[in-house]
């Protein structure tokens, strides 16, 4: 797999999609090597921006060829000034983009049944993942959840690609009133799925991983950790992950993830350094010493 | 209304400009290095900029043992900057030498190893361990660490503690390898600390490390960083960095300086060189633009050619010279 | 992915939020003041924001005699900030009291007078002169001045020099008028300086003054500022300011703090209050947005209403409290 | 005269004009009170900009009424990132503007002959000034100079409004090869002008003031000093000006100017604090003390 590329991409389109914006960038040098689960990092605010850090987004679709050459599409929720700036772009504007980044979803070698779970814009990478799975002969069952109907993403596309689709919203404004983990156990049993793919908020991923394990299914979870560099050099994006040797390490979500085996992540300890992690201090590091940074 | 430019000697083009420099006796192909902690051990950044074209890769500060670092969140974006509180996560010196330094050597990059410890003894042991290692161009001593033997007081904030570390590292290091002391700007009298380090044997000074800062999440009404305070870096701090370089170069013009703090463009490198730096590290801006070193080198060449300056090295400390005294800088040997 | 919010008590609207605060015993209608040197003596800024709605106007530091200040250029823009090197240009205390303070009084604004001197004696004489004056809510002592009697060492950078100034001003000032010592962040141990000032009688602390910085013009290859170095201000330094407020409030939670340094929005004011400030001054951002205090007050009301906080004063230092210990903040008396 | 107003103005048009850009803003609250010589201060870079300081521009035209309500037009030379950002604005974008700022040109009470001298974009305020003077019955003779032809501004307009027009360029690419002060003495003599109005670089203004004085003419010079606030609160924009009492003071270009009597400005001392200025130190202030700022 070729490494990430930095490209000055032209904005092809910005379209509203419910509570989200779909941003299509012309980036042929990147589009060709994107696999489902990869993300891209976009610079925001222009040359005199006060915002130095890139913003990370899962790739929704990467079109290697097509009308306009080689495009990468992301789905963004306006959250703060960086995403607000991106949502205001117009066709012809330019955005500096780096990608593909991270490790994509691992696909099963056998044509097994799979469940895809997306929370909010976490559904973004699932459509192309579903296509990849279907191409390998896998059955694809999708569950999409969100707080409200307008925060669901990709329902129509999922309906088209999946063998089955369930939708939940916290307020019942679309689909079933509830959260994705309400429907997951039953679905796993019913479909005898062997792999669960999930992308969404950390709490959801933890639940999905737990349920998958309880059903003897393998899970692949795409996490979202605050990232300063996105390329593996800064060590800001770490979480505790158990290696094949049984040792817990603080690993980088940007290069060792964002997709992890659900049973390898120590979900309850995310945000902490477990005392049994490799190199953990005897006592937790005191804050306020200031210097050790 | 554009400011006056120095006359351009006929025919000086960017490609003719000589960017090579010497830092504490070490010749460097480029004045542009990567800052400690901002390019790991070079492997990832090599995807964006050929690390052989860098003056050197300054590696993330390494400690004796593996270290897991602090809890997350470890960073917060701030206006034209960021805070970080990594807690020196790293694999420990043995793994580092075996996997990281050896990769950099094989790749053909120059390596400046940054070391960090919690006691003078730890720094000394790190330096001893490096003595055997091959392919190390210089040692940068990150003294912005709390001294576990002195109530966590940061070495860099105390002249004698800083000097003790530098002295121990210098003694344990092979004579040919320069030792650079990396200074913190969070002190009342930077020149005094610098003087202490040079007196203790530092062959050069690296400055500046981050400023101590903090951000509070106004939604959760709690500090953003798990470590509460963190180090402020990026263009926001550049004026502080330039001032520090200027003050120290003014006080001790013979001491080589590796400048850093918010460098984003070729003009920013030039600014630090004019203030007194012999070479410059790029840190936080790599997160914004991982290929920045290549862009910056090109900008620097163009800037020098436009000013008719054939050799960057001629401009080290140039802004200190009396305007009337300044030798006109012209190309002499544009090879 | 938005952070959790404190539950909103039913019906709390922005207009209900109580922004009044108390700073060193002085009740203020608003926690938002203008920073010294960034709003002159209020007259010009009154065209954009009714100065009566401000907590107070903190006037440009005044000296005994008229002062012409430094040569130009006196400023340089920097990433998310600026440098200034004004050199305390001003009309001297007599003219100031006759024309400026009297205008502010007639206009109905609260006045915090900032004073500056070159010796302990000068500060004392300024305070004596203010003793007679009416309509002064507090005195802010700008100790970021070189001590002409001590090789130009800045008072704020030395515990005993800072304390000597504060002591002299406190002694010369009427008992009912609080004296605030304005601290510089350019020190190794800010808490130590703060402690010295409080021990010498400071009723509160104002922080932070600017950081020492510098910019070099890469066209002229000379420092931009005629004064060479200058003070760095603006959002770039906000993380340093928040850290300073946090550290000092943590060490001496009973000492009132007037926070400042890069405040741009209502959330920024809230951040400093959570860190320990009882009120906040707006400086550089006034140059960007002279009507900022009105906007910021509205943003602050909205933010507090959204968090179900009826009284800003309840949040002073709130980020220090153990999350488990925090009394739930609810509206009690929304008048 | 009403004070300055801060307004969130809509961009009506951005047009190239030689080396410059003409930027038209819809700002009815400001347009009505602008007089020739006033300037406006524009915020640059948007809400997440790293550029905190406003950029100052002389008002070229202020239309109180008209098609689009009340517009203010400025002429800008792209110099650094702030002016580059302004030049990239498109109709419908918004720019925060403060104005009118400063003291405008003083107009003669009698219908005397006047010479208007503009250097580069310094010609911007002269067209409306010329109209005001003509309305009072003054004869108007204009001299426009620039480095090169594309850096001349307002030649056609000046031709239309003025009784006479002379053009100079440093390189002879338009008009006479030379600088404005080459033609000024002769013009003053020929036209018996009593007032000279000038706007342009400091060196030009100093020359104009000197020549005017030598010819017994009054001069009004609009200076350009680096400004942090533009509204009189920061004291960054000072220059040494002699008062009617004969005392030199460091006065603010933004509120006491930008238009000054040419014979009141101590041109040779601009950038310094003359030792005889009010409040000047016995010895010049040493740099590097650091604290006194
Ligand atoms: C691997 C990955 C994939 C992502 N995919 C998507 C996606 O497909 N669609 C989408 O809308 N968002 C996605 N996000 C989240 C997105 O990156 C943030 O919403 C965005 O960075 C917020 O920027 P802002 O300026 O609007 O907000 P601000 O809160 O102002 O951002 C301030 C800083 O915090 C960081 N930050 C804030 N929130 C997050 C977050 N949730 N995750 C990581 N960093 C954050 C920003 O990068 C920035 O450095 C993803 C994040 C990661 C790490
Ligand atoms: C009263 C007045 C009227 C002006 N009228 C015009 C005009 O009609 N047309 C025009 O093109 N320009 C005019 N200028 C100059 C214009 O303000 C500057 O060119 C502009 O500020 C440069 O901003 P920048 O970001 O492009 O450049 P930068 O050089 O990056 O600006 C950096 C900083 O320096 C300041 N600065 C830089 N150059 C100048 C300058 N020449 N004068 C004042 N501040 C400066 C900027 O405001 C900013 O704070 C005027 C200036 C003043 C003071
Ligand atoms: C994420 C991060 C990690 C850093 N880690 C180290 C480190 O391990 N050792 C060190 O000496 N400096 C470290 N620094 C400081 C930088 O090397 C540099 O001195 C500082 O960031 C200023 O430069 P900049 O503004 O270009 O980033 C780190 C900075 C950042 C942003
Ligand atoms: C142009 C300018 C002039 C200043 N003059 C003074 C002064 O006279 N006295 C003083 O105590 N602080 C002075 N300051 C510092 C401010 O009061 C304030 O402490 C500092 O700028 C940080 O706040 P800010 O980032 O909001 O500007 C000045 C700042 C600026 C930008
Ligand atoms: S975001 Fe920098 S290492 Fe992962
Ligand atoms: S620009 Fe601030 S006083 Fe003139």
JSON list of C-alpha atoms in Angstrom, two decimals, chain A residues 88-147:
[
{"chain": "A", "resi": 88, "resn": "UNK", "atom": "CA", "xyz": [-18.40, 27.40, 3.72]},
{"chain": "A", "resi": 89, "resn": "UNK", "atom": "CA", "xyz": [-16.10, 26.33, 0.88]},
{"chain": "A", "resi": 90, "resn": "UNK", "atom": "CA", "xyz": [-17.40, 26.74, -2.63]},
{"chain": "A", "resi": 91, "resn": "UNK", "atom": "CA", "xyz": [-16.53, 24.88, -5.81]},
{"chain": "A", "resi": 92, "resn": "UNK", "atom": "CA", "xyz": [-13.18, 26.05, -7.12]},
{"chain": "A", "resi": 93, "resn": "UNK", "atom": "CA", "xyz": [-11.79, 26.84, -3.67]},
{"chain": "A", "resi": 94, "resn": "UNK", "atom": "CA", "xyz": [-8.74, 24.89, -2.59]},
{"chain": "A", "resi": 95, "resn": "UNK", "atom": "CA", "xyz": [-8.16, 22.76, 0.48]},
{"chain": "A", "resi": 96, "resn": "UNK", "atom": "CA", "xyz": [-4.86, 21.14, 1.43]},
{"chain": "A", "resi": 97, "resn": "UNK", "atom": "CA", "xyz": [-5.48, 17.46, 2.12]},
{"chain": "A", "resi": 98, "resn": "UNK", "atom": "CA", "xyz": [-3.36, 14.56, 3.34]},
{"chain": "A", "resi": 99, "resn": "UNK", "atom": "CA", "xyz": [-4.42, 10.98, 2.79]},
{"chain": "A", "resi": 100, "resn": "UNK", "atom": "CA", "xyz": [-5.05, 8.19, 2.84]},
{"chain": "A", "resi": 101, "resn": "UNK", "atom": "CA", "xyz": [-4.25, 7.98, 6.54]},
{"chain": "A", "resi": 102, "resn": "UNK", "atom": "CA", "xyz": [-4.51, 5.20, 9.08]},
{"chain": "A", "resi": 103, "resn": "UNK", "atom": "CA", "xyz": [-5.25, 1.52, 8.82]},
{"chain": "A", "resi": 104, "resn": "UNK", "atom": "CA", "xyz": [-8.45, 0.64, 6.95]},
{"chain": "A", "resi": 105, "resn": "UNK", "atom": "CA", "xyz": [-11.00, -2.00, 7.93]},
{"chain": "A", "resi": 106, "resn": "UNK", "atom": "CA", "xyz": [-9.68, -5.55, 7.57]},
{"chain": "A", "resi": 107, "resn": "UNK", "atom": "CA", "xyz": [-11.87, -7.59, 5.25]},
{"chain": "A", "resi": 108, "resn": "UNK", "atom": "CA", "xyz": [-12.64, -11.24, 5.93]},
{"chain": "A", "resi": 109, "resn": "UNK", "atom": "CA", "xyz": [-11.06, -13.80, 3.62]},
{"chain": "A", "resi": 110, "resn": "UNK", "atom": "CA", "xyz": [-14.22, -15.91, 3.62]},
{"chain": "A", "resi": 111, "resn": "UNK", "atom": "CA", "xyz": [-17.67, -14.78, 2.45]},
{"chain": "A", "resi": 112, "resn": "UNK", "atom": "CA", "xyz": [-19.14, -14.51, 5.96]},
{"chain": "A", "resi": 113, "resn": "UNK", "atom": "CA", "xyz": [-22.11, -12.48, 7.14]},
{"chain": "A", "resi": 114, "resn": "UNK", "atom": "CA", "xyz": [-21.18, -9.05, 8.51]},
{"chain": "A", "resi": 115, "resn": "UNK", "atom": "CA", "xyz": [-22.93, -6.35, 10.51]},
{"chain": "A", "resi": 116, "resn": "UNK", "atom": "CA", "xyz": [-22.02, -2.73, 9.89]},
{"chain": "A", "resi": 117, "resn": "UNK", "atom": "CA", "xyz": [-22.84, -0.26, 12.66]},
{"chain": "A", "resi": 118, "resn": "UNK", "atom": "CA", "xyz": [-22.68, 3.49, 12.16]},
{"chain": "A", "resi": 119, "resn": "UNK", "atom": "CA", "xyz": [-23.41, 6.21, 14.67]},
{"chain": "A", "resi": 120, "resn": "UNK", "atom": "CA", "xyz": [-24.17, 9.65, 13.20]},
{"chain": "A", "resi": 121, "resn": "UNK", "atom": "CA", "xyz": [-21.55, 10.61, 10.65]},
{"chain": "A", "resi": 122, "resn": "UNK", "atom": "CA", "xyz": [-19.80, 7.38, 11.64]},
{"chain": "A", "resi": 123, "resn": "UNK", "atom": "CA", "xyz": [-21.90, 5.90, 8.86]},
{"chain": "A", "resi": 124, "resn": "UNK", "atom": "CA", "xyz": [-19.72, 7.75, 6.33]},
{"chain": "A", "resi": 125, "resn": "UNK", "atom": "CA", "xyz": [-17.16, 4.97, 5.66]},
{"chain": "A", "resi": 126, "resn": "UNK", "atom": "CA", "xyz": [-19.72, 2.14, 5.72]},
{"chain": "A", "resi": 127, "resn": "UNK", "atom": "CA", "xyz": [-21.16, 2.44, 2.22]},
{"chain": "A", "resi": 128, "resn": "UNK", "atom": "CA", "xyz": [-17.85, 1.74, 0.49]},
{"chain": "A", "resi": 129, "resn": "UNK", "atom": "CA", "xyz": [-17.07, -0.91, 3.08]},
{"chain": "A", "resi": 130, "resn": "UNK", "atom": "CA", "xyz": [-20.39, -2.61, 2.31]},
{"chain": "A", "resi": 131, "resn": "UNK", "atom": "CA", "xyz": [-19.57, -2.58, -1.39]},
{"chain": "A", "resi": 132, "resn": "UNK", "atom": "CA", "xyz": [-16.20, -4.16, -0.70]},
{"chain": "A", "resi": 133, "resn": "UNK", "atom": "CA", "xyz": [-17.76, -6.85, 1.44]},
{"chain": "A", "resi": 134, "resn": "UNK", "atom": "CA", "xyz": [-20.49, -7.59, -1.07]},
{"chain": "A", "resi": 135, "resn": "UNK", "atom": "CA", "xyz": [-17.89, -7.92, -3.78]},
{"chain": "A", "resi": 136, "resn": "UNK", "atom": "CA", "xyz": [-16.32, -10.67, -1.68]},
{"chain": "A", "resi": 137, "resn": "UNK", "atom": "CA", "xyz": [-19.63, -12.42, -1.32]},
{"chain": "A", "resi": 138, "resn": "UNK", "atom": "CA", "xyz": [-20.31, -11.35, 2.24]},
{"chain": "A", "resi": 139, "resn": "UNK", "atom": "CA", "xyz": [-23.84, -10.70, 3.43]},
{"chain": "A", "resi": 140, "resn": "UNK", "atom": "CA", "xyz": [-24.10, -7.16, 4.78]},
{"chain": "A", "resi": 141, "resn": "UNK", "atom": "CA", "xyz": [-26.52, -6.09, 7.51]},
{"chain": "A", "resi": 142, "resn": "UNK", "atom": "CA", "xyz": [-26.42, -2.45, 8.46]},
{"chain": "A", "resi": 143, "resn": "UNK", "atom": "CA", "xyz": [-27.50, -0.65, 11.60]},
{"chain": "A", "resi": 144, "resn": "UNK", "atom": "CA", "xyz": [-27.51, 3.13, 11.57]},
{"chain": "A", "resi": 145, "resn": "UNK", "atom": "CA", "xyz": [-28.18, 5.18, 14.67]},
{"chain": "A", "resi": 146, "resn": "UNK", "atom": "CA", "xyz": [-28.20, 8.85, 15.59]},
{"chain": "A", "resi": 147, "resn": "UNK", "atom": "CA", "xyz": [-29.62, 11.25, 18.11]}
]
